[in-house]
Amino acid sequence: MTIYSVKNMPRTPEQNKEIREKTRRSIMDNALKLFATKGFHGTSMADVAKEAGVSKGLAYNYFKSKDDIAHSIINEIMVVGDQIVMMMQKIDDPVEQLHTMINYTFGFLDENEQYWRLYISFVLQPEVANMSSEIMLKFAKNMFHALEDIFTRIGIKNVKEEARYIGALIDGITLHYYFDKENYPLKSVLKLLHSKYSREALEMLK
Amino acid sequence: MTIYSVKNMPRTPEQNKEIREKTRRSIMDNALKLFATKGFHGTSMADVAKEAGVSKGLAYNYFKSKDDIAHSIINEIMVVGDQIVMMMQKIDDPVEQLHTMINYTFGFLDENEQYWRLYISFVLQPEVANMSSEIMLKFAKNMFHALEDIFTRIGIKNVKEEARYIGALIDGITLHYYFDKENYPLKSVLKLLHSKYSREALEMLK
Amino acid sequence: MTIYSVKNMPRTPEQNKEIREKTRRSIMDNALKLFATKGFHGTSMADVAKEAGVSKGLAYNYFKSKDDIAHSIINEIMVVGDQIVMMMQKIDDPVEQLHTMINYTFGFLDENEQYWRLYISFVLQPEVANMSSEIMLKFAKNMFHALEDIFTRIGIKNVKEEARYIGALIDGITLHYYFDKENYPLKSVLKLLHSKYSREALEMLK
Amino acid sequence: MTIYSVKNMPRTPEQNKEIREKTRRSIMDNALKLFATKGFHGTSMADVAKEAGVSKGLAYNYFKSKDDIAHSIINEIMVVGDQIVMMMQKIDDPVEQLHTMINYTFGFLDENEQYWRLYISFVLQPEVANMSSEIMLKFAKNMFHALEDIFTRIGIKNVKEEARYIGALIDGITLHYYFDKENYPLKSVLKLLHSKYSREALEMLK
DNA sequence: GATGAATGAGTTTTCATTCAT
DNA sequence: TATGAATGAAAACTCATTCAT
């Protein structure tokens, strides 16, 4: 009796659930990768299915449309992002919090590349994929609030502007890094960044 | 009264050239607008032609493919961008040069919005429209070199990093502004930006 | 009762293969018919799809372009043609072989009409359908070699020229027959042909 | 006063006629060349106009449609062909006539290539260009009659079949020659052809 | 007589989605 | 749950023909 005779045995509900989650994950991951590099409209469902190693029919079993995949991905980005923000907020010292935020952002640059590319693309071209940017806007606002909160607690002046300022800095560096990863002097730029937000430097902003 | 006022004479080459330039301009402008907001793949040639007020066929009389339109636009952005950089370099005082650059960038934010959106979306998704990012990379490098040159002449430390830093800042602010124009506190952020690069502040970086 | 009689099971690979072969066959057959009579460029994919009873989309599921259909057909003609030549070569007596070849050619004139029309039209207009005539040339060479072999074994003089001569004769008669099938005196012309290559007549060529 | 001031002088009717004939000739010649190699539907009016060095508009000044060009070309082929047949008939000796016909046909193979290719293409695919093959059929019949006449006068048996036979031979050789001009042993094949229709050989057919 | 910009209908090709199995 | 054959609508692109000049 070989392992293949198993396939005629009914699966347990747990097995089914596991399979479903794995497949769904694979579709989303591969769709993300493709959407991020080729664009949403530049990627076909056939591309996604092939990349995920499933049939086109099955992909529609998990998502009711191509839009639905995009929505699910963006949603997930938002949720994960919010979780990270919340996690950060558990740190007491605001300066440490700030640096942790920076470190986290740039420590997972390669892991988050596709998410970020897709997110920014949708931000820049809101008509693509009918993405109501509401949810993305709200997410961005959360980010800025978190930064404002940090700066308030540090006690500097121009809290709102400084929050926008460092936010821009982080996204700008990210953008430039992704544009030319091989040649970007990430390490030394980050060193400069940290030095500009060292405790002493922050004192000057009070 | 010229010879060409005679009935049944073909248009002069000059007349044709004028017509061609006007129509080409219109197609490119409208394509830019659409590509920038709906994305390259999200925009059809029918969309472009309609928006430009010409037939689909005529659009292909001017550009041999949709890709060709995108390439022509990007090319033009690069050329105009290079011209601006060169223009800036005529200013003697490097600090003034730096602030002129900032002012120029943010003074024409609304005029340049579509260009920037398209440029960044191609940067993020180079596979779209077969954009060989070579030319875009070269353009970006020029920008960084111009900034490094300014900082060198000002005489600060960490020239390369500071160039990357302020470059990121400018693009980051631009990105965030376009994301939520109504609510972005552009004026006060720019004030902060200028203050951080005032003559006195720059002294500290030497 | 097999496992696949269970509801909601995907088709077996065998079933799919069978479907694919049938549909592919139908597309090729109908494309051949249309290409042969209306010309390659005179036939649209819509024509082909309609004639084959499938949607345009499906036709592209089977062939990646209109050119691809033409290439596939020509390829098949070459393969079948080569097989026939090989089959002939199993006959021992060269004179019998020669007459079998003639009989075969003219015995299936009506069955092979479309093939021949298409083949010749590609021969005459090699730029159509990007037909690299290489493969067709090779096929023709095979034919001439087979004829030369026959004549060599019969032992006549001017083997090469005689091979070209009878080859031209066969294609010329075919061409004229297809030009005006109703009125062509095929039977009596073939009788003349056979008489000119009878054993006695061949003796004269030694 | 330069030659260019002449262009504002009204042309004489003779000049106009000459220009018209030249231009018309050029359009037809270039259309023939293109139709013959790329096929009628594979050739665009833009191709024709460009090749002939005139504007598209002007081409329509001379021919009312693309079909019209094709018809005009075919017509001309028929007329010229008939003239040649008539010319041949002025030769008294039928055997000499036969060989003159052969020599003429193969003596101008390269000059007549495009005509022949186009003619045969239309014969094989009568639906292309709405070519009613009536006129082409009539032309072919003329040819066969001329041959039959020759053979009758020579006094051989099976006049009709022999006419078809040699007609097929001539077209078959022509076809094979055009297929692979570089490698076709035209000279020795023609030598064989002449020898098979020498006065002595013809005696055997009586 | 001559030009080439412009059109619109048609052609090739793609692709999200459905459906039989 | 899973497949991939099949569809139809839309997209990219072509081209015969017209027309203002």
mmCIF file with all atom_site columns, N, CA and C (backbone and C1' of nucleotides) in Angstrom, chain B residues 8 10 16 19-20 55-58 62, chain E residues 1-10:
data_model
loop_
_atom_site.group_PDB
_atom_site.id
_atom_site.type_symbol
_atom_site.label_atom_id
_atom_site.label_alt_id
_atom_site.label_comp_id
_atom_site.label_asym_id
_atom_site.label_entity_id
_atom_site.label_seq_id
_atom_site.pdbx_PDB_ins_code
_atom_site.Cartn_x
_atom_site.Cartn_y
_atom_site.Cartn_z
_atom_site.occupancy
_atom_site.B_iso_or_equiv
_atom_site.pdbx_formal_charge
_atom_site.auth_seq_id
_atom_site.auth_comp_id
_atom_site.auth_asym_id
_atom_site.auth_atom_id
_atom_site.pdbx_PDB_model_num
ATOM 1   N N     . ASN B 1 8  ? -5.758  73.052 -54.359 1.00 0.00 ? 8  ASN B N     1
ATOM 2   C CA    . ASN B 1 8  ? -5.300  71.699 -54.663 1.00 0.00 ? 8  ASN B CA    1
ATOM 3   C C     . ASN B 1 8  ? -3.796  71.486 -54.538 1.00 0.00 ? 8  ASN B C     1
ATOM 4   N N     . PRO B 1 10 ? -0.633  70.488 -52.226 1.00 0.00 ? 10 PRO B N     1
ATOM 5   C CA    . PRO B 1 10 ? -0.434  69.788 -50.940 1.00 0.00 ? 10 PRO B CA    1
ATOM 6   C C     . PRO B 1 10 ? 0.082   70.771 -49.903 1.00 0.00 ? 10 PRO B C     1
ATOM 7   N N     . ASN B 1 16 ? 2.839   70.699 -42.457 1.00 0.00 ? 16 ASN B N     1
ATOM 8   C CA    . ASN B 1 16 ? 2.745   69.324 -41.967 1.00 0.00 ? 16 ASN B CA    1
ATOM 9   C C     . ASN B 1 16 ? 3.509   69.140 -40.673 1.00 0.00 ? 16 ASN B C     1
ATOM 10  N N     . ILE B 1 19 ? 1.516   70.572 -37.851 1.00 0.00 ? 19 ILE B N     1
ATOM 11  C CA    . ILE B 1 19 ? 0.401   69.685 -37.505 1.00 0.00 ? 19 ILE B CA    1
ATOM 12  C C     . ILE B 1 19 ? 0.916   68.486 -36.725 1.00 0.00 ? 19 ILE B C     1
ATOM 13  N N     . ARG B 1 20 ? 1.966   67.886 -37.222 1.00 0.00 ? 20 ARG B N     1
ATOM 14  C CA    . ARG B 1 20 ? 2.503   66.684 -36.570 1.00 0.00 ? 20 ARG B CA    1
ATOM 15  C C     . ARG B 1 20 ? 2.949   66.981 -35.153 1.00 0.00 ? 20 ARG B C     1
ATOM 16  N N     . SER B 1 55 ? -8.195  59.664 -33.748 1.00 0.00 ? 55 SER B N     1
ATOM 17  C CA    . SER B 1 55 ? -8.596  58.265 -33.916 1.00 0.00 ? 55 SER B CA    1
ATOM 18  C C     . SER B 1 55 ? -7.460  57.351 -33.464 1.00 0.00 ? 55 SER B C     1
ATOM 19  N N     . LYS B 1 56 ? -7.834  56.128 -33.133 1.00 0.00 ? 56 LYS B N     1
ATOM 20  C CA    . LYS B 1 56 ? -6.806  55.160 -32.737 1.00 0.00 ? 56 LYS B CA    1
ATOM 21  C C     . LYS B 1 56 ? -5.753  55.023 -33.828 1.00 0.00 ? 56 LYS B C     1
ATOM 22  N N     . GLY B 1 57 ? -6.242  54.922 -35.038 1.00 0.00 ? 57 GLY B N     1
ATOM 23  C CA    . GLY B 1 57 ? -5.330  54.774 -36.163 1.00 0.00 ? 57 GLY B CA    1
ATOM 24  C C     . GLY B 1 57 ? -4.294  55.875 -36.214 1.00 0.00 ? 57 GLY B C     1
ATOM 25  N N     . LEU B 1 58 ? -4.742  57.087 -35.977 1.00 0.00 ? 58 LEU B N     1
ATOM 26  C CA    . LEU B 1 58 ? -3.814  58.203 -36.065 1.00 0.00 ? 58 LEU B CA    1
ATOM 27  C C     . LEU B 1 58 ? -2.753  58.128 -34.969 1.00 0.00 ? 58 LEU B C     1
ATOM 28  N N     . TYR B 1 62 ? 1.587   58.141 -35.246 1.00 0.00 ? 62 TYR B N     1
ATOM 29  C CA    . TYR B 1 62 ? 2.586   58.960 -34.554 1.00 0.00 ? 62 TYR B CA    1
ATOM 30  C C     . TYR B 1 62 ? 3.521   58.146 -33.671 1.00 0.00 ? 62 TYR B C     1
ATOM 31  P P     . DG  E 2 1  ? -3.548  63.943 -63.064 1.00 0.00 ? 1  DG  E P     1
ATOM 32  O "O5'" . DG  E 2 1  ? -2.666  65.265 -62.821 1.00 0.00 ? 1  DG  E "O5'" 1
ATOM 33  C "C5'" . DG  E 2 1  ? -1.450  65.484 -63.511 1.00 0.00 ? 1  DG  E "C5'" 1
ATOM 34  C "C4'" . DG  E 2 1  ? -0.369  65.916 -62.552 1.00 0.00 ? 1  DG  E "C4'" 1
ATOM 35  C "C3'" . DG  E 2 1  ? 0.109   64.810 -61.606 1.00 0.00 ? 1  DG  E "C3'" 1
ATOM 36  O "O3'" . DG  E 2 1  ? 1.473   65.058 -61.292 1.00 0.00 ? 1  DG  E "O3'" 1
ATOM 37  C "C1'" . DG  E 2 1  ? -0.940  66.483 -60.345 1.00 0.00 ? 1  DG  E "C1'" 1
ATOM 38  P P     . DA  E 2 2  ? 2.318   64.065 -60.459 1.00 0.00 ? 2  DA  E P     1
ATOM 39  O "O5'" . DA  E 2 2  ? 1.943   64.454 -58.964 1.00 0.00 ? 2  DA  E "O5'" 1
ATOM 40  C "C5'" . DA  E 2 2  ? 2.564   65.622 -58.378 1.00 0.00 ? 2  DA  E "C5'" 1
ATOM 41  C "C4'" . DA  E 2 2  ? 2.215   65.688 -56.923 1.00 0.00 ? 2  DA  E "C4'" 1
ATOM 42  C "C3'" . DA  E 2 2  ? 2.342   64.382 -56.136 1.00 0.00 ? 2  DA  E "C3'" 1
ATOM 43  O "O3'" . DA  E 2 2  ? 3.498   64.495 -55.332 1.00 0.00 ? 2  DA  E "O3'" 1
ATOM 44  C "C1'" . DA  E 2 2  ? 0.434   65.656 -55.493 1.00 0.00 ? 2  DA  E "C1'" 1
ATOM 45  P P     . DT  E 2 3  ? 3.958   63.315 -54.366 1.00 0.00 ? 3  DT  E P     1
ATOM 46  O "O5'" . DT  E 2 3  ? 3.333   63.805 -52.999 1.00 0.00 ? 3  DT  E "O5'" 1
ATOM 47  C "C5'" . DT  E 2 3  ? 3.688   65.109 -52.511 1.00 0.00 ? 3  DT  E "C5'" 1
ATOM 48  C "C4'" . DT  E 2 3  ? 2.968   65.375 -51.219 1.00 0.00 ? 3  DT  E "C4'" 1
ATOM 49  C "C3'" . DT  E 2 3  ? 3.054   64.236 -50.207 1.00 0.00 ? 3  DT  E "C3'" 1
ATOM 50  O "O3'" . DT  E 2 3  ? 3.866   64.671 -49.140 1.00 0.00 ? 3  DT  E "O3'" 1
ATOM 51  C "C1'" . DT  E 2 3  ? 0.841   65.156 -50.353 1.00 0.00 ? 3  DT  E "C1'" 1
ATOM 52  P P     . DG  E 2 4  ? 4.676   63.627 -48.260 1.00 0.00 ? 4  DG  E P     1
ATOM 53  O "O5'" . DG  E 2 4  ? 3.647   63.470 -47.067 1.00 0.00 ? 4  DG  E "O5'" 1
ATOM 54  C "C5'" . DG  E 2 4  ? 3.257   64.626 -46.333 1.00 0.00 ? 4  DG  E "C5'" 1
ATOM 55  C "C4'" . DG  E 2 4  ? 2.030   64.296 -45.514 1.00 0.00 ? 4  DG  E "C4'" 1
ATOM 56  C "C3'" . DG  E 2 4  ? 2.116   62.967 -44.735 1.00 0.00 ? 4  DG  E "C3'" 1
ATOM 57  O "O3'" . DG  E 2 4  ? 1.294   63.075 -43.580 1.00 0.00 ? 4  DG  E "O3'" 1
ATOM 58  C "C1'" . DG  E 2 4  ? 0.295   62.874 -46.109 1.00 0.00 ? 4  DG  E "C1'" 1
ATOM 59  P P     . DA  E 2 5  ? 1.949   63.406 -42.182 1.00 0.00 ? 5  DA  E P     1
ATOM 60  O "O5'" . DA  E 2 5  ? 0.672   63.940 -41.407 1.00 0.00 ? 5  DA  E "O5'" 1
ATOM 61  C "C5'" . DA  E 2 5  ? 0.206   65.259 -41.664 1.00 0.00 ? 5  DA  E "C5'" 1
ATOM 62  C "C4'" . DA  E 2 5  ? -1.296  65.329 -41.441 1.00 0.00 ? 5  DA  E "C4'" 1
ATOM 63  C "C3'" . DA  E 2 5  ? -1.798  64.644 -40.168 1.00 0.00 ? 5  DA  E "C3'" 1
ATOM 64  O "O3'" . DA  E 2 5  ? -2.885  65.430 -39.696 1.00 0.00 ? 5  DA  E "O3'" 1
ATOM 65  C "C1'" . DA  E 2 5  ? -2.812  63.612 -42.029 1.00 0.00 ? 5  DA  E "C1'" 1
ATOM 66  P P     . DA  E 2 6  ? -3.533  65.036 -38.299 1.00 0.00 ? 6  DA  E P     1
ATOM 67  O "O5'" . DA  E 2 6  ? -4.735  64.101 -38.723 1.00 0.00 ? 6  DA  E "O5'" 1
ATOM 68  C "C5'" . DA  E 2 6  ? -5.832  64.677 -39.425 1.00 0.00 ? 6  DA  E "C5'" 1
ATOM 69  C "C4'" . DA  E 2 6  ? -6.826  63.579 -39.764 1.00 0.00 ? 6  DA  E "C4'" 1
ATOM 70  C "C3'" . DA  E 2 6  ? -7.171  62.643 -38.607 1.00 0.00 ? 6  DA  E "C3'" 1
ATOM 71  O "O3'" . DA  E 2 6  ? -8.526  62.855 -38.239 1.00 0.00 ? 6  DA  E "O3'" 1
ATOM 72  C "C1'" . DA  E 2 6  ? -6.813  61.449 -40.641 1.00 0.00 ? 6  DA  E "C1'" 1
ATOM 73  P P     . DT  E 2 7  ? -9.176  61.999 -37.083 1.00 0.00 ? 7  DT  E P     1
ATOM 74  O "O5'" . DT  E 2 7  ? -9.934  60.856 -37.879 1.00 0.00 ? 7  DT  E "O5'" 1
ATOM 75  C "C5'" . DT  E 2 7  ? -10.752 61.247 -38.985 1.00 0.00 ? 7  DT  E "C5'" 1
ATOM 76  C "C4'" . DT  E 2 7  ? -11.326 60.026 -39.657 1.00 0.00 ? 7  DT  E "C4'" 1
ATOM 77  C "C3'" . DT  E 2 7  ? -11.936 59.008 -38.692 1.00 0.00 ? 7  DT  E "C3'" 1
ATOM 78  O "O3'" . DT  E 2 7  ? -13.260 58.766 -39.136 1.00 0.00 ? 7  DT  E "O3'" 1
ATOM 79  C "C1'" . DT  E 2 7  ? -10.470 57.934 -40.208 1.00 0.00 ? 7  DT  E "C1'" 1
ATOM 80  P P     . DG  E 2 8  ? -14.372 58.313 -38.090 1.00 0.00 ? 8  DG  E P     1
ATOM 81  O "O5'" . DG  E 2 8  ? -14.567 56.790 -38.495 1.00 0.00 ? 8  DG  E "O5'" 1
ATOM 82  C "C5'" . DG  E 2 8  ? -14.770 56.455 -39.872 1.00 0.00 ? 8  DG  E "C5'" 1
ATOM 83  C "C4'" . DG  E 2 8  ? -14.643 54.951 -40.007 1.00 0.00 ? 8  DG  E "C4'" 1
ATOM 84  C "C3'" . DG  E 2 8  ? -15.176 54.163 -38.807 1.00 0.00 ? 8  DG  E "C3'" 1
ATOM 85  O "O3'" . DG  E 2 8  ? -15.603 52.893 -39.290 1.00 0.00 ? 8  DG  E "O3'" 1
ATOM 86  C "C1'" . DG  E 2 8  ? -12.934 53.702 -39.035 1.00 0.00 ? 8  DG  E "C1'" 1
ATOM 87  P P     . DA  E 2 9  ? -16.962 52.343 -38.880 1.00 0.00 ? 9  DA  E P     1
ATOM 88  O "O5'" . DA  E 2 9  ? -16.987 51.042 -39.786 1.00 0.00 ? 9  DA  E "O5'" 1
ATOM 89  C "C5'" . DA  E 2 9  ? -16.357 51.078 -41.083 1.00 0.00 ? 9  DA  E "C5'" 1
ATOM 90  C "C4'" . DA  E 2 9  ? -15.356 49.931 -41.204 1.00 0.00 ? 9  DA  E "C4'" 1
ATOM 91  C "C3'" . DA  E 2 9  ? -15.783 48.668 -40.442 1.00 0.00 ? 9  DA  E "C3'" 1
ATOM 92  O "O3'" . DA  E 2 9  ? -15.494 47.561 -41.273 1.00 0.00 ? 9  DA  E "O3'" 1
ATOM 93  C "C1'" . DA  E 2 9  ? -13.615 49.264 -39.813 1.00 0.00 ? 9  DA  E "C1'" 1
ATOM 94  P P     . DG  E 2 10 ? -16.020 46.141 -40.885 1.00 0.00 ? 10 DG  E P     1
ATOM 95  O "O5'" . DG  E 2 10 ? -14.668 45.295 -40.906 1.00 0.00 ? 10 DG  E "O5'" 1
ATOM 96  C "C5'" . DG  E 2 10 ? -13.694 45.590 -41.926 1.00 0.00 ? 10 DG  E "C5'" 1
ATOM 97  C "C4'" . DG  E 2 10 ? -12.340 45.042 -41.502 1.00 0.00 ? 10 DG  E "C4'" 1
ATOM 98  C "C3'" . DG  E 2 10 ? -12.419 43.669 -40.805 1.00 0.00 ? 10 DG  E "C3'" 1
ATOM 99  O "O3'" . DG  E 2 10 ? -11.344 42.876 -41.279 1.00 0.00 ? 10 DG  E "O3'" 1
ATOM 100 C "C1'" . DG  E 2 10 ? -11.279 45.174 -39.442 1.00 0.00 ? 10 DG  E "C1'" 1
#
